[in-house]
Short mmCIF file of C-alpha atoms and ligand atoms in Angstrom, two decimals:
data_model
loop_
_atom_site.label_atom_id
_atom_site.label_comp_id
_atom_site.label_asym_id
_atom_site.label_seq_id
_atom_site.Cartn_x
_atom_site.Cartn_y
_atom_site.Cartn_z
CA UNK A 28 0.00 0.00 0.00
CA UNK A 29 1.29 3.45 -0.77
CA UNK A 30 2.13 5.61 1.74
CA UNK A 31 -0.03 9.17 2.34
CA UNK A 32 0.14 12.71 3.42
CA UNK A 33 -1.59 16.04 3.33
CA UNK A 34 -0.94 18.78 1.90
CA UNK A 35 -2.60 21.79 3.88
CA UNK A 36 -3.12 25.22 1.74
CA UNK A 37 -3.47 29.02 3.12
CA UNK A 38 -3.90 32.06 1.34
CA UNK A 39 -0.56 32.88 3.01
CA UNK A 40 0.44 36.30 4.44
CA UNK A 41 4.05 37.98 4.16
CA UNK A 42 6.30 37.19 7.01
CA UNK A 43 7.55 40.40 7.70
CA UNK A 44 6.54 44.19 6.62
CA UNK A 45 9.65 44.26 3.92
CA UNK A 46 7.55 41.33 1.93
CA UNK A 47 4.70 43.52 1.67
CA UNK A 48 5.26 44.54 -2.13
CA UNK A 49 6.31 41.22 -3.28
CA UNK A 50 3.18 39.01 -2.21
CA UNK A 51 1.13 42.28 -2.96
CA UNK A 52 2.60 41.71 -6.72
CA UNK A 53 1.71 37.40 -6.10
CA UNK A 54 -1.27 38.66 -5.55
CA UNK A 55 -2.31 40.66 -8.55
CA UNK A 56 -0.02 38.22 -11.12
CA UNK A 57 1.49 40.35 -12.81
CA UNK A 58 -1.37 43.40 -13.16
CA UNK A 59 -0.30 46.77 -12.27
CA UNK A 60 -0.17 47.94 -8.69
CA UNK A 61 -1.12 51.39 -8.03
CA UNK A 62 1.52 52.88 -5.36
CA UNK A 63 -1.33 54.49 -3.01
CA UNK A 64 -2.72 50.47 -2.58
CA UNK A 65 0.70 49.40 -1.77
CA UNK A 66 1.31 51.79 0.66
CA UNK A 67 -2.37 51.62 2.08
CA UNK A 68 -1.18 47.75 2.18
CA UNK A 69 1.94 48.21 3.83
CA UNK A 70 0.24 50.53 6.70
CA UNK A 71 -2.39 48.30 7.46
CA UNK A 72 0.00 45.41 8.14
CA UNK A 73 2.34 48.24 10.25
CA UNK A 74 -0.84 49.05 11.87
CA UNK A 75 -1.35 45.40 12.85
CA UNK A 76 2.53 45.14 14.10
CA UNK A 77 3.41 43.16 11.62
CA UNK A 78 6.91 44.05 11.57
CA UNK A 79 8.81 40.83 11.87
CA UNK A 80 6.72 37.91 11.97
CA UNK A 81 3.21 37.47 10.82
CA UNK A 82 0.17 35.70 12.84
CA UNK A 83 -1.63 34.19 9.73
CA UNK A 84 1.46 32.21 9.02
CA UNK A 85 1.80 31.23 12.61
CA UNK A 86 -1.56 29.75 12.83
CA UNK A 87 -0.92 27.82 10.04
CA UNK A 88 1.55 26.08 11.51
CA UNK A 89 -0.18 24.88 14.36
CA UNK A 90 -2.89 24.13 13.01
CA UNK A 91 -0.57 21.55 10.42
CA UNK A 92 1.45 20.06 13.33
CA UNK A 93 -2.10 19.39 15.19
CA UNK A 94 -3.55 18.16 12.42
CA UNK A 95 -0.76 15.94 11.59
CA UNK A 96 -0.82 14.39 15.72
CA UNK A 97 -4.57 14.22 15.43
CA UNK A 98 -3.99 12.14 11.79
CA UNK A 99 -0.89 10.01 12.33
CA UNK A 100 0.40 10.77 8.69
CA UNK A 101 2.88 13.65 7.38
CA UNK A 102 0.79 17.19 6.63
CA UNK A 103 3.11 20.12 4.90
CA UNK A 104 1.97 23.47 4.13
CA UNK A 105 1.62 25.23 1.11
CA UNK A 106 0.44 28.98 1.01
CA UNK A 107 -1.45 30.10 -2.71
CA UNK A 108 0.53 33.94 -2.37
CA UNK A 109 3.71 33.32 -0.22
CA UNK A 110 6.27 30.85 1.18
CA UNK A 111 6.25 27.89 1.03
CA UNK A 112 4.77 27.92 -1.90
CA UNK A 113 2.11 24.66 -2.32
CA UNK A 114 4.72 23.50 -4.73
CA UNK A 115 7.15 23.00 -2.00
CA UNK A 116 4.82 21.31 0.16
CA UNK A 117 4.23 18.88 -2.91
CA UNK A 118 7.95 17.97 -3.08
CA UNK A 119 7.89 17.18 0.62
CA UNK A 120 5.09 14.71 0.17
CA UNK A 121 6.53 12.91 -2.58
CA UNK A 122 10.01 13.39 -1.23
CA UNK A 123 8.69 11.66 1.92
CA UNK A 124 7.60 8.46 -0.75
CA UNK A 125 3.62 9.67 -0.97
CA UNK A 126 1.36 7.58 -3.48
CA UNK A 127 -1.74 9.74 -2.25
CA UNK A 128 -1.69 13.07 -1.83
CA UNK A 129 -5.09 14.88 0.27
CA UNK A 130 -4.96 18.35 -1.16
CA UNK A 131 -7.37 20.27 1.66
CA UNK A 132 -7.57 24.07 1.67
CA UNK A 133 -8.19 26.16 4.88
CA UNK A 134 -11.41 27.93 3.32
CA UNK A 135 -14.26 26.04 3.09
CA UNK A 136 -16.49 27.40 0.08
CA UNK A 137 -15.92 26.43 -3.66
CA UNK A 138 -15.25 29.16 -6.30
CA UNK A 139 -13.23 29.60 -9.79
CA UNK A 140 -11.66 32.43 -8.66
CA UNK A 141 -10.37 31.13 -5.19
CA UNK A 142 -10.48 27.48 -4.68
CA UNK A 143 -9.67 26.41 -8.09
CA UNK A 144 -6.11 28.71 -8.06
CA UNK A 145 -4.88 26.58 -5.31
CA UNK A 146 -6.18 23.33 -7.12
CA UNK A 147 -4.08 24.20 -10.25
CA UNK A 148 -0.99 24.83 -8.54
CA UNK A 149 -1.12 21.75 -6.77
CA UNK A 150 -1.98 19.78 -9.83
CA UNK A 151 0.84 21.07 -11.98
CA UNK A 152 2.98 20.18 -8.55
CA UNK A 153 1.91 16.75 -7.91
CA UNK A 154 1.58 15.76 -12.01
CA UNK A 155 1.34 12.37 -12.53
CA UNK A 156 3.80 11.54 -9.44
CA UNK A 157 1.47 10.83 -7.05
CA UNK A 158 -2.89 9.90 -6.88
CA UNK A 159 -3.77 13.41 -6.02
CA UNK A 160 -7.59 13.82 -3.94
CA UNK A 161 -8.39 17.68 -3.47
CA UNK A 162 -10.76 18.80 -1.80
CA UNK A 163 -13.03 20.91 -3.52
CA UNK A 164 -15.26 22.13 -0.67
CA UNK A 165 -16.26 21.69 2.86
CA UNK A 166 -18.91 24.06 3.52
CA UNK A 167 -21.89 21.59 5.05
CA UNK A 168 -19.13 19.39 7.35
CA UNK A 169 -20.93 18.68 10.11
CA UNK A 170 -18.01 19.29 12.97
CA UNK A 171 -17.28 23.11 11.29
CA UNK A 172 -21.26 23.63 11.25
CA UNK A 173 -21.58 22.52 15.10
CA UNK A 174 -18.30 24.54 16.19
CA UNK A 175 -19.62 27.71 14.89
CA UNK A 176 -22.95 27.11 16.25
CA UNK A 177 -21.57 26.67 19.23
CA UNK A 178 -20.12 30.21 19.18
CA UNK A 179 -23.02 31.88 18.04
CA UNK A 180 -25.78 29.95 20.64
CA UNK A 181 -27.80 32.00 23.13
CA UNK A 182 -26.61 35.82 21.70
CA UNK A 183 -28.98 38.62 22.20
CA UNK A 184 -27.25 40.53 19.10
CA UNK A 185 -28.46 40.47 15.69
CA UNK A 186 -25.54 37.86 13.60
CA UNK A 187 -23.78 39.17 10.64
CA UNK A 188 -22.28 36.00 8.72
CA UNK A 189 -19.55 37.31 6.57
CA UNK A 190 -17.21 36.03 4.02
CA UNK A 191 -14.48 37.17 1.87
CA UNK A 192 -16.30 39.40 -1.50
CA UNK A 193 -15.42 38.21 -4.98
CA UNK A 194 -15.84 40.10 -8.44
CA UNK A 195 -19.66 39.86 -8.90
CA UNK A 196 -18.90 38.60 -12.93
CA UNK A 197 -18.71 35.15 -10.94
CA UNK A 198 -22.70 35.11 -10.76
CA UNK A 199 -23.24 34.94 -14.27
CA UNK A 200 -20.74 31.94 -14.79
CA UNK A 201 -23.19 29.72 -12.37
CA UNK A 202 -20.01 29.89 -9.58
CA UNK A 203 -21.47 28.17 -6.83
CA UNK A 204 -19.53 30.29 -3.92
CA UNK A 205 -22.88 32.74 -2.87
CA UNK A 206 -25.19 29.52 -2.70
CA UNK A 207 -22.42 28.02 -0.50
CA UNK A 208 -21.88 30.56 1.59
CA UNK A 209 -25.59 31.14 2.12
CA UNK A 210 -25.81 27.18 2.71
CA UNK A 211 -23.33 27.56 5.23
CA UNK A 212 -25.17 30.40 7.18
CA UNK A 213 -28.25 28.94 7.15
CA UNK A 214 -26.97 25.49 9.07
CA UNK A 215 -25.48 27.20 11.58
CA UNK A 216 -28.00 29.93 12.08
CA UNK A 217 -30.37 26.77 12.39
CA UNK A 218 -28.04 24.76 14.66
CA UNK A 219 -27.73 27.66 17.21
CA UNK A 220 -31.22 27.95 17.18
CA UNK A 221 -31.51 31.76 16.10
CA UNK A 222 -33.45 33.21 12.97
CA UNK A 223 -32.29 36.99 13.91
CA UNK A 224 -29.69 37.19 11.19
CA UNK A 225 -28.08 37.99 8.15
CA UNK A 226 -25.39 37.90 5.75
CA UNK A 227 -22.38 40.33 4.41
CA UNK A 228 -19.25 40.22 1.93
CA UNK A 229 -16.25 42.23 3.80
CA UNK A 230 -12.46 43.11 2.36
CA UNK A 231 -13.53 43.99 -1.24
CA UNK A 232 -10.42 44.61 -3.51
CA UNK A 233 -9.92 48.33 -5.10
CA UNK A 234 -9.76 46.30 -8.67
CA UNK A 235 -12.14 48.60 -11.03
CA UNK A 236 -15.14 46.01 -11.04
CA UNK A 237 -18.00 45.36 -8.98
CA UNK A 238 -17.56 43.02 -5.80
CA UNK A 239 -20.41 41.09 -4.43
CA UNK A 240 -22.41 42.87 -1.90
CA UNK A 241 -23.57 44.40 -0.24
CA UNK A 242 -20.32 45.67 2.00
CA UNK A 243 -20.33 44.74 5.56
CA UNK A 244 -19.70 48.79 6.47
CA UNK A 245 -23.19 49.51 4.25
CA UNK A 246 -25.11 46.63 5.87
CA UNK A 247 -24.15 47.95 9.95
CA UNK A 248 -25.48 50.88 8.54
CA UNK A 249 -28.14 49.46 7.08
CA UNK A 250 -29.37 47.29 10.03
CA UNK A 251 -28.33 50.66 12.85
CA UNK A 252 -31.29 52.09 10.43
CA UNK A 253 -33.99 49.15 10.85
CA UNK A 254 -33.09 49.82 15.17
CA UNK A 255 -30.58 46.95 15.46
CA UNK A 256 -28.37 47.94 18.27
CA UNK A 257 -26.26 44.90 18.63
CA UNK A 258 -24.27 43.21 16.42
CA UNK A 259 -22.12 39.20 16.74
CA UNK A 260 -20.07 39.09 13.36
CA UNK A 261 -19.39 35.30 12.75
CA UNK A 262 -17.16 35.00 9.58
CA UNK A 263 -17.83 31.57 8.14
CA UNK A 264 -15.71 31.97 4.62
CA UNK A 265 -12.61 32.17 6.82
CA UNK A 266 -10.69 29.97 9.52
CA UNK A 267 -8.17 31.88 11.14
CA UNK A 268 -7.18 35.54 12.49
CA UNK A 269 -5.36 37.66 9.13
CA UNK A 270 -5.89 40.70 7.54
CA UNK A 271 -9.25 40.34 6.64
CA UNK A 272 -10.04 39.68 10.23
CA UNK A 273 -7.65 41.99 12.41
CA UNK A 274 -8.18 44.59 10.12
CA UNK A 275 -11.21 44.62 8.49
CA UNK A 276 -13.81 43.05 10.78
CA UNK A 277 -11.74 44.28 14.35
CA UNK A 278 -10.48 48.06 13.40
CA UNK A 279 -12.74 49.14 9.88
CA UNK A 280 -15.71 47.55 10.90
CA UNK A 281 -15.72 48.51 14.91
CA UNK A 282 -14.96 51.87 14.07
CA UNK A 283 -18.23 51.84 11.60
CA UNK A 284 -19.75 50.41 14.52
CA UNK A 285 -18.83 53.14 16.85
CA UNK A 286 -19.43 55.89 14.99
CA UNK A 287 -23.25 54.23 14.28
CA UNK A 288 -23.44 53.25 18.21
CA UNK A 289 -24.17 49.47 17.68
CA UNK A 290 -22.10 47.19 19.66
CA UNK A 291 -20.38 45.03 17.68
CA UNK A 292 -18.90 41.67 18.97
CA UNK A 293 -17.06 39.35 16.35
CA UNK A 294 -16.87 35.16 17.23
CA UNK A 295 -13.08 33.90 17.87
CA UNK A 296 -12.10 32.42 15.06
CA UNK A 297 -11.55 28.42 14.87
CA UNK A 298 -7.69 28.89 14.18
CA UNK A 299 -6.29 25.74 15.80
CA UNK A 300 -8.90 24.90 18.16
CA UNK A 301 -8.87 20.99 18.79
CA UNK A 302 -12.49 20.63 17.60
CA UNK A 303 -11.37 22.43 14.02
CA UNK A 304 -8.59 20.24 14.00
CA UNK A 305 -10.58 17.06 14.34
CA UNK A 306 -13.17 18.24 11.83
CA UNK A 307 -10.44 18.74 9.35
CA UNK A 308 -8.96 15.43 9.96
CA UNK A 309 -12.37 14.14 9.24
CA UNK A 310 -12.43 15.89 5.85
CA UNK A 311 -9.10 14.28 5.12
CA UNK A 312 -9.81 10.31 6.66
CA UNK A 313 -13.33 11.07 3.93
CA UNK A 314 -11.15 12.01 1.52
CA UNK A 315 -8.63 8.75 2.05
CA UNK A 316 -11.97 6.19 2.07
CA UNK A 317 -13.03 7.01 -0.92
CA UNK A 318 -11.23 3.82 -3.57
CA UNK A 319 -8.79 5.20 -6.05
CA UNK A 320 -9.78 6.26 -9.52
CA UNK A 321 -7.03 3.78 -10.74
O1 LIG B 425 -3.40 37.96 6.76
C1 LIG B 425 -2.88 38.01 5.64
O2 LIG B 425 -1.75 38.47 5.52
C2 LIG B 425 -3.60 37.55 4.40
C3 LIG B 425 -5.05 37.73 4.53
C4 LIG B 425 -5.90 37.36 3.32
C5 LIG B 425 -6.77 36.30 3.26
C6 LIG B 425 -7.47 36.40 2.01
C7 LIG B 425 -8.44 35.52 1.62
C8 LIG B 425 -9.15 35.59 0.46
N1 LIG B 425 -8.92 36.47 -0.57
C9 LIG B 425 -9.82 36.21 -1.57
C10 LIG B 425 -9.92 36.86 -2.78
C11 LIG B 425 -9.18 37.97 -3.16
C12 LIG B 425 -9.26 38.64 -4.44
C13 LIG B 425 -8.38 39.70 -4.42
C14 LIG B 425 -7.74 39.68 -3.12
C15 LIG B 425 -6.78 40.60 -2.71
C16 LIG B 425 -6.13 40.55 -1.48
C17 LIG B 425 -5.09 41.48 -1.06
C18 LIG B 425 -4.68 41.09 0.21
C19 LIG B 425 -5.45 39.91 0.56
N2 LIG B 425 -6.30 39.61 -0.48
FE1 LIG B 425 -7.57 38.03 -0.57
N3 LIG B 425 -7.01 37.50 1.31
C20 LIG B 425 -6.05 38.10 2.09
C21 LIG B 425 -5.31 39.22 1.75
N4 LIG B 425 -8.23 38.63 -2.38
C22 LIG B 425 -3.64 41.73 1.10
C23 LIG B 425 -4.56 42.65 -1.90
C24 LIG B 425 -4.82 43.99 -1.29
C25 LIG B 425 -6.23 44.23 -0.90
O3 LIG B 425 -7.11 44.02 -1.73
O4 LIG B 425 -6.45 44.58 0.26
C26 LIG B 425 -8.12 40.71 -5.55
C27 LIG B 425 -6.94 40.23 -6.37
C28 LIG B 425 -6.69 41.22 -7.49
O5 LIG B 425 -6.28 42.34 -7.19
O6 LIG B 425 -6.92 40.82 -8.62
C29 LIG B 425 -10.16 38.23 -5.60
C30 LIG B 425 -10.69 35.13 -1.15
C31 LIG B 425 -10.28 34.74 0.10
C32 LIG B 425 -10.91 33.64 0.99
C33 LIG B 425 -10.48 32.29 0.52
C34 LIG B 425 -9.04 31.99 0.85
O7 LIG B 425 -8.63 32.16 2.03
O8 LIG B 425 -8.32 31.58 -0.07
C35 LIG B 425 -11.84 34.53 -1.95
C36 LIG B 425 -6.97 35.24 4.30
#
């Protein structure tokens, strides 16, 4: 029998402030960069103290070596816009003799322009070196459903689910990332027993094209103006605490908050919590069951 691993993806975030421009440019592959979003960039991770050593990256790490105790089997880490790349975590695999590869991405909703970049770098990685089984999505798994429930159960405040916007073009190409997100929402909203809520897109890129919406910042004001005066933000397209999070949700949206006077609360994020950890190992045992196409 041949031997297994994982290979665990992040979005990736640059390990110190000096890497800004770089993954900023991994980012945009190639497209121009204009120098007031690189600098807003840069200050936003300075803001954050991200001088030397960044969180997202840190988290990752746990959350591999955790994963890899809770599984028994070798799990590397590959990040879509910095180091190490996924390609490097593919040559550890199959440098460490994998036959089967479990490609599982740390965001759990399905779409063209997110999911499927990390697919096709791991694809071209692996080639026909090892039996590769990605993950395409893990939006309904039960364990994620029930942890976020959990956080959410018994709040007096109105919830705000929230995931990461995408250009809205993806609608009209039948991309199934809104109707997963939404999916995702409702289950938990159901499992924690509470119909008072609702759903926003935060961290829209300044790319020239319309994002999916509406805006987290226009919704708080939205809801302050239909007498809402508490607010739980649970973020379900995302895992961990990054940018998006520390920035967008805790200073942007907080200060939208306070100026509006609604309390706003956010949900700790799963990060390496054991009962994340043991629903991703369950993605990745699911993932190992299933026979080989060969
Ligand atoms: O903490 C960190 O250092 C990294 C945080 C981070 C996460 C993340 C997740 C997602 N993104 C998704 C889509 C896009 C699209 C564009 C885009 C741009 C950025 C920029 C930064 C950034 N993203 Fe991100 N994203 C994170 C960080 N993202 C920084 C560039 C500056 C800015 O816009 O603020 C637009 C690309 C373009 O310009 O063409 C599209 C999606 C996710 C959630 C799924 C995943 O985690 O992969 C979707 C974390």
């Amino acid at each position: 029998m041949s031997s297994k691993a994982v290979v665990l993806m992040a979005y990736g975030s640059p390990e110190r402030l000096a890497d800004v421009p770089a993954y900023y440019a991994d980012i945009r592959g190639g497209r121009p960069i204009a120098p007031e979003h690189l600098e807003d960039l840069v200050e936003r991770y300075r803001r954050l103290g991200i001088e030397e050593s960044s969180p997202l990256n840190a988290i990752t790490e746990r959350t591999r070596a955790a994963l890899e105790r809770e599984l028994g089997l070798p799990v590397h880490t590959g990040m879509k816009h910095w180091t190490p790349r996924i390609a490097d975590a593919a040559e550890a695999a199959l440098a460490g003799g994998a036959g089967t590869i479990v490609g599982l991405v740390l965001a759990p909703h399905y779409s063209a322009l997110s999911i499927k970049g990390y697919r096709d770098q791991l694809e071209a990685a692996v080639g026909d070196r090892a039996e590769l089984r990605f993950v395409e999505s893990w939006f309904e798994e039960e364990g994620f459903v029930r942890l976020l429930a959990d956080k959410v159960r018994g709040t007096h405040a109105h919830v705000v689910f929230t995931a990461h916007s995408l250009p809205a073009r993806i609608l009209a190409s039948g991309d199934p990332y809104k109707e997963q997100l939404l999916r995702t929402a409702r289950l938990v909203a159901r499992a924690a027993e509470t119909d008072d809520w609702s759903f926003s897109f935060q961290s829209e890129s300044p790319t020239g094209e319309p994002w999916l919406g509406p805006d987290i910042l226009d919704h708080l004001r939205e809801l302050h103006g239909r007498g809402v005066e508490r607010v739980l933000v649970c973020p379900v397209g995302f895992v961990s605490d990054h940018l998006e999070i520390r920035w967008d949700i805790d200073v942007e949206a907080v200060e939208a908050a306070r100026e509006l006077g609604l309390e706003l609360e956010r949900i700790e994020m799963p990060n390496d919590e054991p009962p994340f950890v043991a629903t991703l190992a369950a993605i990745v045992r699911r993932a190992l069951a299933v026979p080989s196409a060969a």
